[in-house]
Short mmCIF file of N, CA, C and O in Angstrom, two decimals:
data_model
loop_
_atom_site.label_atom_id
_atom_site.label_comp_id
_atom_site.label_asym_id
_atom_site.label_seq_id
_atom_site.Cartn_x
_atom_site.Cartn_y
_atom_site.Cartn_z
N UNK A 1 126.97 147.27 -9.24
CA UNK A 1 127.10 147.54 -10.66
C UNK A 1 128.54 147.88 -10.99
O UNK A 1 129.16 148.68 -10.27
N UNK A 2 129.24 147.16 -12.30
CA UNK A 2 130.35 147.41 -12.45
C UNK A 2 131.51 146.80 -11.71
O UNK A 2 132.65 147.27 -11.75
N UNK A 3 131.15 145.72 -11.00
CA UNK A 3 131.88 144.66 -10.63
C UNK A 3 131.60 143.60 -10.50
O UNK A 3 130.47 143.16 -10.32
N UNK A 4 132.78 142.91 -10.57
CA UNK A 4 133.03 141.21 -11.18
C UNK A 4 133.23 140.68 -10.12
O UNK A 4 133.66 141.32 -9.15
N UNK A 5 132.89 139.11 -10.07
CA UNK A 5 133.41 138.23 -8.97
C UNK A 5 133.63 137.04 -9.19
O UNK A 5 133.45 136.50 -10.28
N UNK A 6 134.01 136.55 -8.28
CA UNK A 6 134.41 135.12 -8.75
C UNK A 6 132.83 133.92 -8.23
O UNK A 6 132.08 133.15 -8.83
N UNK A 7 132.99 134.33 -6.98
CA UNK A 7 131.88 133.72 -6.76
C UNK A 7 130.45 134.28 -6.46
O UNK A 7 130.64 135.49 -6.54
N UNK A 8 129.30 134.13 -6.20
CA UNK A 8 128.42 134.49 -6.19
C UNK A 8 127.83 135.25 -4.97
O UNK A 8 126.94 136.09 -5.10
N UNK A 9 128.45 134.87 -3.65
CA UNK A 9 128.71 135.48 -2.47
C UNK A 9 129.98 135.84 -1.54
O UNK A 9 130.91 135.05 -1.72
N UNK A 10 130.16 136.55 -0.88
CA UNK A 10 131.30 136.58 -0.41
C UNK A 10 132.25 135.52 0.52
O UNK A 10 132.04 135.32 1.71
N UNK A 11 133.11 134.99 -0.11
CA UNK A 11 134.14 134.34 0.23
C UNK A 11 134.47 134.34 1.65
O UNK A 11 134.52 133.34 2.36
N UNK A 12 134.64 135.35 1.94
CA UNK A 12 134.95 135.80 3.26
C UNK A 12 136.11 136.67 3.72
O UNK A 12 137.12 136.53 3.04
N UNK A 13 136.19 137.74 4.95
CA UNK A 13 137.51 137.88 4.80
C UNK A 13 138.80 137.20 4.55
O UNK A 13 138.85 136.00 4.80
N UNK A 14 139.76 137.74 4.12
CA UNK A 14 141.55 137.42 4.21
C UNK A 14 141.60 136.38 2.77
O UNK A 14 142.68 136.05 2.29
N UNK A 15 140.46 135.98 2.25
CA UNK A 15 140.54 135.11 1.21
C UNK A 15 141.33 135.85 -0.12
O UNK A 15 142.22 135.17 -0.63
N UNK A 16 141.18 136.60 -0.44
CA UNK A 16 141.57 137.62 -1.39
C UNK A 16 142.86 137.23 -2.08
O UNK A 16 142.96 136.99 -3.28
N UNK A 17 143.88 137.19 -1.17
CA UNK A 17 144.95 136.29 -1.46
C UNK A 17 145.31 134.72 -1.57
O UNK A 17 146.40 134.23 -1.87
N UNK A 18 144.73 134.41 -1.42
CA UNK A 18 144.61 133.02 -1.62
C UNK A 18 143.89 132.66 -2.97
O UNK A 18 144.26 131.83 -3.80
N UNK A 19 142.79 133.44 -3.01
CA UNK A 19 142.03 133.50 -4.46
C UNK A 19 142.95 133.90 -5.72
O UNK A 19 143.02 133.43 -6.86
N UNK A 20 143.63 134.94 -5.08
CA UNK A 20 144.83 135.60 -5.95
C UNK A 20 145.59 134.82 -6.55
O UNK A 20 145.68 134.66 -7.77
N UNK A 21 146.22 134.26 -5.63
CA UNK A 21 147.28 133.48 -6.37
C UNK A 21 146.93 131.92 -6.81
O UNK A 21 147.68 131.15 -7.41
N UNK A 22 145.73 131.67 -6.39
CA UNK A 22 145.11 130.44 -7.46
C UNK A 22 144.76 130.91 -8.71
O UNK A 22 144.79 130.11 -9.65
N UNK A 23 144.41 132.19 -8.91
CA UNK A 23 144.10 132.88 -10.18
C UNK A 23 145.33 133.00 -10.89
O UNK A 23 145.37 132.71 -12.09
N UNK A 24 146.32 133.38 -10.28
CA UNK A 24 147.68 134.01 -10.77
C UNK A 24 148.66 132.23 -11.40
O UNK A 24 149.51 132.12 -12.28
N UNK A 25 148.13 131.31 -10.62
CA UNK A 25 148.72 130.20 -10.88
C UNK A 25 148.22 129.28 -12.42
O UNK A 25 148.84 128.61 -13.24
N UNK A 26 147.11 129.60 -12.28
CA UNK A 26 146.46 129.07 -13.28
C UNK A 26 146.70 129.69 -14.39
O UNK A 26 146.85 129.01 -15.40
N UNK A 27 146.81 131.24 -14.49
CA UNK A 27 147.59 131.85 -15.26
C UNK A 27 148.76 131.81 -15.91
O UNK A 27 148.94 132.55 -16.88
N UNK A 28 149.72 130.92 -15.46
CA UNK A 28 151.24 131.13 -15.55
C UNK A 28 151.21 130.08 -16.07
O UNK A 28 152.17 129.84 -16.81
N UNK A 29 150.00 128.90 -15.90
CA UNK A 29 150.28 127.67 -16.31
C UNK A 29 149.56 127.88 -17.70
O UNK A 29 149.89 126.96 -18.45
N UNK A 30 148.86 128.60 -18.20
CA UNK A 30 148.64 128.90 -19.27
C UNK A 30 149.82 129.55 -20.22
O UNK A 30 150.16 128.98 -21.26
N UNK A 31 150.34 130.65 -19.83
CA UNK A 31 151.25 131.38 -20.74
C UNK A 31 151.86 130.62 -20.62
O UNK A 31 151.98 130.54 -21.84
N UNK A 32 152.87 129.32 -20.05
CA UNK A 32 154.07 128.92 -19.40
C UNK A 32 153.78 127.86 -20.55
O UNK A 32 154.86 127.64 -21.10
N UNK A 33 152.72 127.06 -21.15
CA UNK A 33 152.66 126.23 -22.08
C UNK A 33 152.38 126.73 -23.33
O UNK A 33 152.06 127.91 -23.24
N UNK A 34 152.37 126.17 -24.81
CA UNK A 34 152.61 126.43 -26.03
C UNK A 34 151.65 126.88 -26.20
O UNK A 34 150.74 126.40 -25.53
N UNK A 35 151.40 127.69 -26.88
CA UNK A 35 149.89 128.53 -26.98
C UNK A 35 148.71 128.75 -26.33
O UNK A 35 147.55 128.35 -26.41
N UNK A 36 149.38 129.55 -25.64
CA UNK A 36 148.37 130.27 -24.65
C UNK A 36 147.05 130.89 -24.97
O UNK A 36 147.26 131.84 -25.73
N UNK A 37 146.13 130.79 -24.79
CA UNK A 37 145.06 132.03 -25.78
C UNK A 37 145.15 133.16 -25.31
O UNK A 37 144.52 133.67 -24.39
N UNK A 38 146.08 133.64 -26.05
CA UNK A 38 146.78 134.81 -25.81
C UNK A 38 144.98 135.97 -26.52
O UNK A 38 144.30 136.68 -25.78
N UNK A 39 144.75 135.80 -27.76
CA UNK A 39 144.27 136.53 -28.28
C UNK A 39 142.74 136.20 -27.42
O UNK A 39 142.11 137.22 -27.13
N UNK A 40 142.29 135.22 -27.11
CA UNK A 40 141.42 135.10 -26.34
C UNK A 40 141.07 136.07 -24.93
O UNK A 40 140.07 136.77 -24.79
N UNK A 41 141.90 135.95 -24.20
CA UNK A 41 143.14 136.88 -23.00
C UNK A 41 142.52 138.15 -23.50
O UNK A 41 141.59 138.83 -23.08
N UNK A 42 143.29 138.26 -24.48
CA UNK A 42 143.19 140.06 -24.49
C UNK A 42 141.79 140.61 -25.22
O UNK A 42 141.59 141.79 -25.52
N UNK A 43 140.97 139.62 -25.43
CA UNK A 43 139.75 139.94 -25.84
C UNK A 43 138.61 140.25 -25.15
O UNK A 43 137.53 140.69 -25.55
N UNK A 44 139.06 139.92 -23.90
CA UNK A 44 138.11 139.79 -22.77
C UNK A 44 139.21 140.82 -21.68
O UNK A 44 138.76 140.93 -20.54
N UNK A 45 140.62 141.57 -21.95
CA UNK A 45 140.86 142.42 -20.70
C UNK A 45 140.44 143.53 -20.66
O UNK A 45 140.62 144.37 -21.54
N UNK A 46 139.81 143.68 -19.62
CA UNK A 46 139.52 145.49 -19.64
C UNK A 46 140.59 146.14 -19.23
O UNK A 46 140.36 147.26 -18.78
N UNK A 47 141.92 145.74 -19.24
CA UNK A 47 142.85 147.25 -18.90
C UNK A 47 143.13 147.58 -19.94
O UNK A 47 143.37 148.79 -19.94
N UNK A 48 143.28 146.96 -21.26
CA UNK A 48 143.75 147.26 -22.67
C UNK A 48 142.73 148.59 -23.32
O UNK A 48 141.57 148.38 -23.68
N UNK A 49 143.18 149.55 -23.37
CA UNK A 49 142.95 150.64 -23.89
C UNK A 49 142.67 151.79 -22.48
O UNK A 49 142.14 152.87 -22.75
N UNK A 50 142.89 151.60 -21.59
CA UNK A 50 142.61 152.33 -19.98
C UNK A 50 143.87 153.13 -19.69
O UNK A 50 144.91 152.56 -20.03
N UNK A 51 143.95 154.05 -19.27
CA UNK A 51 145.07 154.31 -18.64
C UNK A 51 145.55 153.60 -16.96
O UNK A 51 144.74 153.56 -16.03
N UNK A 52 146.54 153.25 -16.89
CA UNK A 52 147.70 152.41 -15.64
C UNK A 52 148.57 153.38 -15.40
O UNK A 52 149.23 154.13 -16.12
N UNK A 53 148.42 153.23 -14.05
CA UNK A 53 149.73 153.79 -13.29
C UNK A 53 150.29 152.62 -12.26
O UNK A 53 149.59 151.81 -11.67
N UNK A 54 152.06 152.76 -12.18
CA UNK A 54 152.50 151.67 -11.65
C UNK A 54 153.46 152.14 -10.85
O UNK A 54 153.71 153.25 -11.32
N UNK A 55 154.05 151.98 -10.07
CA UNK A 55 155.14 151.67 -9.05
C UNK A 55 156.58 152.09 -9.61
O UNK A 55 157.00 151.21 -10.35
N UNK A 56 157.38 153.07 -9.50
CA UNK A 56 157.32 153.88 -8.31
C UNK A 56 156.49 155.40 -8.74
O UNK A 56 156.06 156.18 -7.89
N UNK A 57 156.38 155.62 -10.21
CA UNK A 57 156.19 156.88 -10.70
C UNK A 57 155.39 157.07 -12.26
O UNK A 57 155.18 158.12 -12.87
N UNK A 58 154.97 155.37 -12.74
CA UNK A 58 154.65 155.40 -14.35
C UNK A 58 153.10 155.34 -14.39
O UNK A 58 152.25 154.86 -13.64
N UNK A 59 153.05 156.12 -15.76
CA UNK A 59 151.57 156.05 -15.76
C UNK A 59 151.86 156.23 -17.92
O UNK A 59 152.63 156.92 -18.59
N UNK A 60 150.82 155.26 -18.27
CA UNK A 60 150.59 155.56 -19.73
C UNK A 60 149.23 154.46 -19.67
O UNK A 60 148.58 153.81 -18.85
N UNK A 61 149.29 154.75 -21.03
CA UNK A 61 147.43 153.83 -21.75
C UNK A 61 148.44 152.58 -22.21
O UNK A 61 149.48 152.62 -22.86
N UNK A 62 147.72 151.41 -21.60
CA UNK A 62 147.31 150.04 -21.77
C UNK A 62 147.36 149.89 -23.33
O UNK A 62 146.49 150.42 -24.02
N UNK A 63 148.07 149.39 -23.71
CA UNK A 63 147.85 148.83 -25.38
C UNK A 63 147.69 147.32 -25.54
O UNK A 63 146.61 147.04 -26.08
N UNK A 64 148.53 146.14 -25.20
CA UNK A 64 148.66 145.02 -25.70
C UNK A 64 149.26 144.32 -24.33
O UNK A 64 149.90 144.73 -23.36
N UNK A 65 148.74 143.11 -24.74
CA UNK A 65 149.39 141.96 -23.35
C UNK A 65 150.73 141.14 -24.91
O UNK A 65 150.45 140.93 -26.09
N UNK A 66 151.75 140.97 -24.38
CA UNK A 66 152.96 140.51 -24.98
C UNK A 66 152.84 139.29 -25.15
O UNK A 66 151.81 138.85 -24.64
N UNK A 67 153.56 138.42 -25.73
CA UNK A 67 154.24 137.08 -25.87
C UNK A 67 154.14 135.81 -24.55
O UNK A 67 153.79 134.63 -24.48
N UNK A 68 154.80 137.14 -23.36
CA UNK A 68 155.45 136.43 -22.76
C UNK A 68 154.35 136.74 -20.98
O UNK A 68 154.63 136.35 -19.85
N UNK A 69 153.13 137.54 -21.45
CA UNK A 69 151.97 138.41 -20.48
C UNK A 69 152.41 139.40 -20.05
O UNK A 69 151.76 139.65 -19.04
N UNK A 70 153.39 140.40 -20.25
CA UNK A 70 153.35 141.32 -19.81
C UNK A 70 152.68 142.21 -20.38
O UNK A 70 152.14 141.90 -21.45
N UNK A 71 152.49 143.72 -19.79
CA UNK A 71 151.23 144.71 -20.34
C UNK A 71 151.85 145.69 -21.32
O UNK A 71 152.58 146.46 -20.70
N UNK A 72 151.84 145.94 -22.52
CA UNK A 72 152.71 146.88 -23.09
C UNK A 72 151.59 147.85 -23.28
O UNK A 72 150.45 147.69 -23.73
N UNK A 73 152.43 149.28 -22.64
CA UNK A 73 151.95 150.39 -22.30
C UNK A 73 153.21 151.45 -22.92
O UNK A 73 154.44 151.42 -22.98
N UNK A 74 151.92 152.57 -23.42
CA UNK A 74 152.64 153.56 -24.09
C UNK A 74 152.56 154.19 -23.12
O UNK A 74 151.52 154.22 -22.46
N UNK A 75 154.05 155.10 -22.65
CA UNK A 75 153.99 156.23 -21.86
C UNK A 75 154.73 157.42 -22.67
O UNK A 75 154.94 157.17 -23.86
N UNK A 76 155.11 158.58 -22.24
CA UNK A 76 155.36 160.05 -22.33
C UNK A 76 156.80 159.81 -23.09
O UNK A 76 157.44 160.73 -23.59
N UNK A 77 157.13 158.74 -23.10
CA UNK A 77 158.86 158.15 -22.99
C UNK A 77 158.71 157.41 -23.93
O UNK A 77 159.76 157.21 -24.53
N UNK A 78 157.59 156.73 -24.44
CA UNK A 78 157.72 155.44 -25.23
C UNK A 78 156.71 154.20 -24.80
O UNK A 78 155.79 154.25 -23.99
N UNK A 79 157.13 153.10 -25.58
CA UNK A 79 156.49 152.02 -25.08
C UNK A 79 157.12 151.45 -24.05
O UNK A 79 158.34 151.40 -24.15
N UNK A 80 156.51 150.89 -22.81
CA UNK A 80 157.28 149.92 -22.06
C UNK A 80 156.28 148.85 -21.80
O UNK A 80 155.07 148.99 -21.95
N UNK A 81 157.01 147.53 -21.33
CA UNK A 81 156.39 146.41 -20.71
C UNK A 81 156.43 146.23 -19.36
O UNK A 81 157.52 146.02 -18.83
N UNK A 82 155.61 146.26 -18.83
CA UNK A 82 155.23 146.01 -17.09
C UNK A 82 154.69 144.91 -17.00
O UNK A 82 153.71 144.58 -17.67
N UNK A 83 155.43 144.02 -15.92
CA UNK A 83 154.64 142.80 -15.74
C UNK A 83 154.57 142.95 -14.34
O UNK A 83 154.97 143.89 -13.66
N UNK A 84 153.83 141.56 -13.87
CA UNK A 84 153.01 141.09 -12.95
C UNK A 84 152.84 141.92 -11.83
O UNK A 84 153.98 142.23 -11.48
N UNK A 85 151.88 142.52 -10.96
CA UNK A 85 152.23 143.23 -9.61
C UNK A 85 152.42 144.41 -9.73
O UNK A 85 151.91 145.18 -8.92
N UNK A 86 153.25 144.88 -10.82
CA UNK A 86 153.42 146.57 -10.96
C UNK A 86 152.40 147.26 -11.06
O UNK A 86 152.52 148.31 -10.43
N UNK A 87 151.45 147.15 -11.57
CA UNK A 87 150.61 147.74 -11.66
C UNK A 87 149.42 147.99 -10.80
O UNK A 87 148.73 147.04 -10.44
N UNK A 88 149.06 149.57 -10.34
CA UNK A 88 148.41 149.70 -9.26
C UNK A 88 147.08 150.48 -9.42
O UNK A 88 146.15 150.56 -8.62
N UNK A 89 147.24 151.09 -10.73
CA UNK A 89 145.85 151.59 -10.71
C UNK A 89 145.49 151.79 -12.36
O UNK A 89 146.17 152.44 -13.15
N UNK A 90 144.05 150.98 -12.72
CA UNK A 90 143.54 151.24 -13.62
C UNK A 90 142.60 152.35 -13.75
O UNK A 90 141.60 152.07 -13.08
N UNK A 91 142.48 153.54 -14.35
CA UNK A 91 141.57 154.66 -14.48
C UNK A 91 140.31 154.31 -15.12
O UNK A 91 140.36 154.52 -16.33
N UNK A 92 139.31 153.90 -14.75
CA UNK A 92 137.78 153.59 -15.52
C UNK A 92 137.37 154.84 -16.26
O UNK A 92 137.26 155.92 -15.68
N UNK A 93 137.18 154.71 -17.27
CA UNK A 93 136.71 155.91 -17.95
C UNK A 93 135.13 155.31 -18.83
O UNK A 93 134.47 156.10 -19.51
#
């Protein structure tokens, strides 16, 4: 309960990355062309409104995926944009 998958049974070990970056590719080839469904995207992310913490020391609430996919997050400091990889932990609330 409370988790997603891609496929219906397990893949197997070490796959994880490989899955990753077919996910991550298909991705890029979306934003990377003229209208992305951007609003689609963010209609369906669950980090948008969550609190993130990222690499080496940031942590704020998830607001908006950008233009260009990065995550714009309000922190203590302001807004910033974090993209790809930085981010290491979503808080489920």
């Amino acid at each position: 309960e409370g988790a997603g998958a891609l496929f219906r049974d397990d893949p197997g070990p070490g796959r994880h990355l490989e899955l990753g970056a077919l996910w991550g590719a298909e991705l890029f080839e979306l934003i990377d062309c003229d209208g992305w469904p951007r609003d689609d995207y963010t209609a369906l992310c669950g980090t948008l409104g969550r609190e993130v913490t990222w690499e080496p020391n940031g942590r704020g609430l998830a607001l908006d995926i950008t233009d260009s996919g990065g995550l714009l997050v309000e922190t203590a400091d302001g807004r910033e944009t974090i993209h790809s990889g930085a981010i290491r932990h979503v808080r489920m609330t």
